[in-house]
Structure formats: C-alpha cells, structure tokens
C-alpha cells in the first residue's frame, strides 16, 4: 500500500467493507466510486444542497463534507438500505404515491433526511416536516409533494396504514391497487 493510501473498514448498510483510499477522499466518493453505491448523489459538494445525505449513526449527514476516514467505526446507511426496486419501503412508496420523486436528483438525499427525521420525530407536525426538508434543495421546487409523502409515512407508521392521511382517498393503499 502506498504512503498516500489508507485502509479503512466501513460499515455500510449492515455490511463491513474494507476500502483502500486516499486520506482526503470524502465519504460520498468512497460510497459511489469504491463501493458502487451510486444511489447517493453528488450535488454541490459544499454541504448546501443535501443530495448526498446519508445516515451516520442514524443521523442525517452530508457525505460530501465527511472524510471517509471519519466514518470508520460508525454505522452508515445509504438510500440502498431502504428498499429494493421490487420492494420499496413505506417512505419510498409514499414518495411515489404522492409524486414526490419529480426529476429524482434530490430524492435519495430527501429520503435519507426524512428517514432520519422520522426516527427521531415519529409524529411530526406538518410544520416540523417542512422545516426538516428545508435543509435539502429540490430544484424542481416540488416540496409540497415531499411534505405530503413524509407526513403520510408518519401516519402510516403509527397506524400501520394510511387511513389517517388526508391523501388516503386520492391514492391507492397497496401495491395491488397501484398496479390496477
């Protein structure tokens, strides 16, 4: 191993990964280029837009502002940990149902921000959801649908369905209805 490289062990999405990388390599670059977890997007690279948001020890963090070495020994979750294209998790389903995906560029960061937020605040007010997602930029400016999706996910997690959601009548409740 060259003097300019370091060996790191990163726990990402429940798996340990050994990575040899430059000491100044950011977490987002290691996730995308070394571990091929390309769901985490690179936006501004200054921690402003939030496209690179991941969970570090269950807290939302900007992966573009963290050196990979700083993430060693911590638990990292990326958007790939939420669900699969065949089996979305509830938050991903609500983003889809409420059309919160839009162009999709900010979506992974929004999902991880919301996932971390709902873990800390499982029953947020609509204003709290708005304040939370204001940390990330959506260049499509479709914040309303994202707020709807996060709010509905919260209600769904509390009651195991979306019956308390004001959008329940407007959107299908399960995959069978989605496919109909």
Coordinates of C-alpha atoms in Angstrom, one line a residue:
X1 CA 0.0 0.0 0.0
X2 CA 1.4 3.4 -0.9
X3 CA 2.1 6.0 1.7
X4 CA -0.8 8.1 0.3
X5 CA -3.4 5.4 0.8
X6 CA -5.1 4.2 3.9
X7 CA -7.1 1.0 4.7
X8 CA -10.5 1.7 6.2
X9 CA -13.2 -0.6 7.3
X10 CA -16.6 1.0 6.8
X11 CA -19.9 -0.5 7.9
X12 CA -22.4 0.4 5.2
X13 CA -26.0 -0.8 5.0
X14 CA -25.2 -3.6 7.6
X15 CA -22.1 -4.9 5.8
X16 CA -18.4 -4.3 6.6
X17 CA -16.3 -3.1 3.6
X18 CA -12.5 -2.8 3.5
X19 CA -11.5 0.1 1.3
X20 CA -8.1 1.4 0.3
X21 CA -8.4 5.1 -0.4
X22 CA -6.7 8.5 -0.3
X23 CA -6.9 10.0 3.1
X24 CA -8.7 13.1 1.7
X25 CA -11.4 11.1 -0.1
X26 CA -14.9 12.0 1.0
X27 CA -17.5 9.6 2.2
X28 CA -19.7 10.3 -0.9
X29 CA -16.8 9.5 -3.2
X30 CA -16.0 6.2 -1.4
X31 CA -19.6 5.2 -1.4
X32 CA -20.0 5.9 -5.1
X33 CA -16.6 5.0 -6.6
X34 CA -15.2 2.3 -4.3
X35 CA -18.4 0.6 -3.0
X36 CA -20.5 1.4 -6.2
X37 CA -23.5 2.6 -4.1
X38 CA -24.5 5.2 -6.6
X39 CA -27.8 6.0 -5.1
X40 CA -26.1 8.7 -3.0
X41 CA -25.9 11.7 -5.4
X42 CA -23.2 14.4 -5.6
X43 CA -24.7 17.8 -5.9
X44 CA -23.0 21.0 -4.7
X45 CA -20.1 19.3 -2.9
X46 CA -20.3 22.1 -0.3
X47 CA -22.9 20.6 2.0
X48 CA -25.6 23.0 0.9
X49 CA -28.0 21.0 -1.4
X50 CA -28.3 17.8 0.6
X51 CA -28.3 15.5 -2.4
X52 CA -25.6 13.4 -0.7
X53 CA -27.4 13.0 2.6
X54 CA -26.8 9.6 4.3
X55 CA -27.4 8.4 7.8
X56 CA -24.3 8.2 10.0
X57 CA -25.2 6.6 13.3
X58 CA -28.8 7.1 12.4
X59 CA -28.4 10.9 12.0
X60 CA -28.6 12.6 8.6
X61 CA -25.2 13.8 7.5
X62 CA -23.8 15.4 4.3
X63 CA -21.5 12.7 2.9
X64 CA -19.7 15.3 0.8
X65 CA -18.4 17.0 4.0
X66 CA -17.2 13.9 5.7
X67 CA -13.8 12.3 5.0
X68 CA -14.3 8.6 4.6
X69 CA -11.8 8.1 7.5
X70 CA -14.1 10.0 9.8
X71 CA -16.8 7.4 9.1
X72 CA -14.7 4.4 10.2
X73 CA -16.3 2.7 13.2
X74 CA -19.7 4.4 12.6
X75 CA -22.9 2.9 11.1
X76 CA -23.6 4.3 7.6
X77 CA -26.9 3.9 5.8
X78 CA -27.5 4.9 2.2
X79 CA -30.7 5.0 0.2
X80 CA -29.9 1.4 -0.9
X81 CA -30.7 0.3 2.6
X82 CA -34.3 1.4 2.4
X83 CA -35.8 -1.0 -0.1
X84 CA -35.3 -2.5 -3.5
X85 CA -36.9 -1.6 -6.8
X86 CA -39.1 -4.6 -6.4
X87 CA -40.0 -3.9 -2.8
X88 CA -39.9 -0.3 -1.8
X89 CA -40.0 0.6 1.9
X90 CA -43.0 2.6 3.2
X91 CA -41.3 6.0 2.8
X92 CA -40.3 5.2 -0.8
X93 CA -43.8 4.1 -1.5
X94 CA -45.3 7.3 -0.2
X95 CA -42.8 9.4 -2.3
X96 CA -44.0 7.5 -5.3
X97 CA -47.7 7.7 -4.4
X98 CA -47.5 11.5 -3.7
X99 CA -45.4 12.2 -6.8
X100 CA -42.5 13.4 -4.5
X101 CA -39.9 11.9 -6.9
X102 CA -40.1 14.5 -9.6
X103 CA -36.7 14.6 -11.5
X104 CA -35.2 12.3 -8.9
X105 CA -31.9 14.0 -8.3
X106 CA -32.7 15.2 -4.8
X107 CA -34.7 12.1 -3.9
X108 CA -32.1 9.9 -2.3
X109 CA -31.0 12.8 0.0
X110 CA -34.6 13.7 0.7
X111 CA -35.4 10.1 1.6
X112 CA -32.4 9.7 3.9
X113 CA -33.1 13.1 5.5
X114 CA -36.8 12.0 6.1
X115 CA -35.8 8.6 7.3
X116 CA -33.5 10.0 10.0
X117 CA -36.1 12.7 10.9
X118 CA -38.9 10.2 11.3
X119 CA -36.7 8.0 13.5
X120 CA -36.2 11.0 15.8
X121 CA -39.6 12.5 15.5
X122 CA -42.1 9.8 14.6
X123 CA -45.2 12.0 15.0
X124 CA -44.1 15.4 13.5
X125 CA -46.4 18.3 12.7
X126 CA -46.7 19.4 9.1
X127 CA -44.6 22.5 10.0
X128 CA -41.9 20.3 11.5
X129 CA -41.8 18.2 8.3
X130 CA -41.5 21.5 6.3
X131 CA -38.7 22.7 8.5
X132 CA -36.9 19.3 8.2
X133 CA -37.0 19.1 4.4
X134 CA -36.0 22.7 4.1
X135 CA -32.5 21.5 4.8
X136 CA -32.3 19.9 1.3
X137 CA -32.8 21.6 -2.0
X138 CA -35.2 20.4 -4.6
X139 CA -34.5 22.2 -7.9
X140 CA -37.9 21.1 -9.2
X141 CA -39.4 23.1 -6.2
X142 CA -41.8 20.3 -5.5
X143 CA -41.6 20.5 -1.8
X144 CA -45.3 20.2 -1.2
X145 CA -45.5 16.6 -2.5
X146 CA -42.4 15.7 -0.4
X147 CA -44.0 17.1 2.7
X148 CA -47.2 15.1 1.8
X149 CA -45.2 11.9 1.5
X150 CA -43.3 12.3 4.7
X151 CA -46.4 13.2 6.6
X152 CA -48.3 10.2 5.2
X153 CA -45.4 7.9 6.1
X154 CA -45.5 9.2 9.6
X155 CA -49.2 8.5 9.9
X156 CA -48.8 5.1 8.2
X157 CA -46.1 4.1 10.6
X158 CA -48.2 5.0 13.6
X159 CA -51.4 3.3 12.4
X160 CA -49.9 0.6 10.1
X161 CA -52.0 2.1 7.3
X162 CA -52.6 5.5 5.7
X163 CA -56.2 5.9 6.8
X164 CA -55.3 8.9 8.8
X165 CA -53.7 10.6 5.8
X166 CA -55.8 13.2 4.1
X167 CA -54.5 11.8 0.8
X168 CA -55.7 8.2 1.5
X169 CA -58.8 8.6 -0.6
X170 CA -56.8 10.0 -3.5
X171 CA -54.0 7.4 -3.7
X172 CA -54.0 3.6 -3.7
X173 CA -53.3 2.0 -0.4
X174 CA -51.3 -1.0 -1.5
X175 CA -49.3 -2.5 -4.4
X176 CA -52.3 -4.3 -5.9
X177 CA -54.2 -1.1 -6.1
X178 CA -51.2 0.6 -7.6
X179 CA -51.0 -1.9 -10.3
X180 CA -54.7 -1.8 -11.1

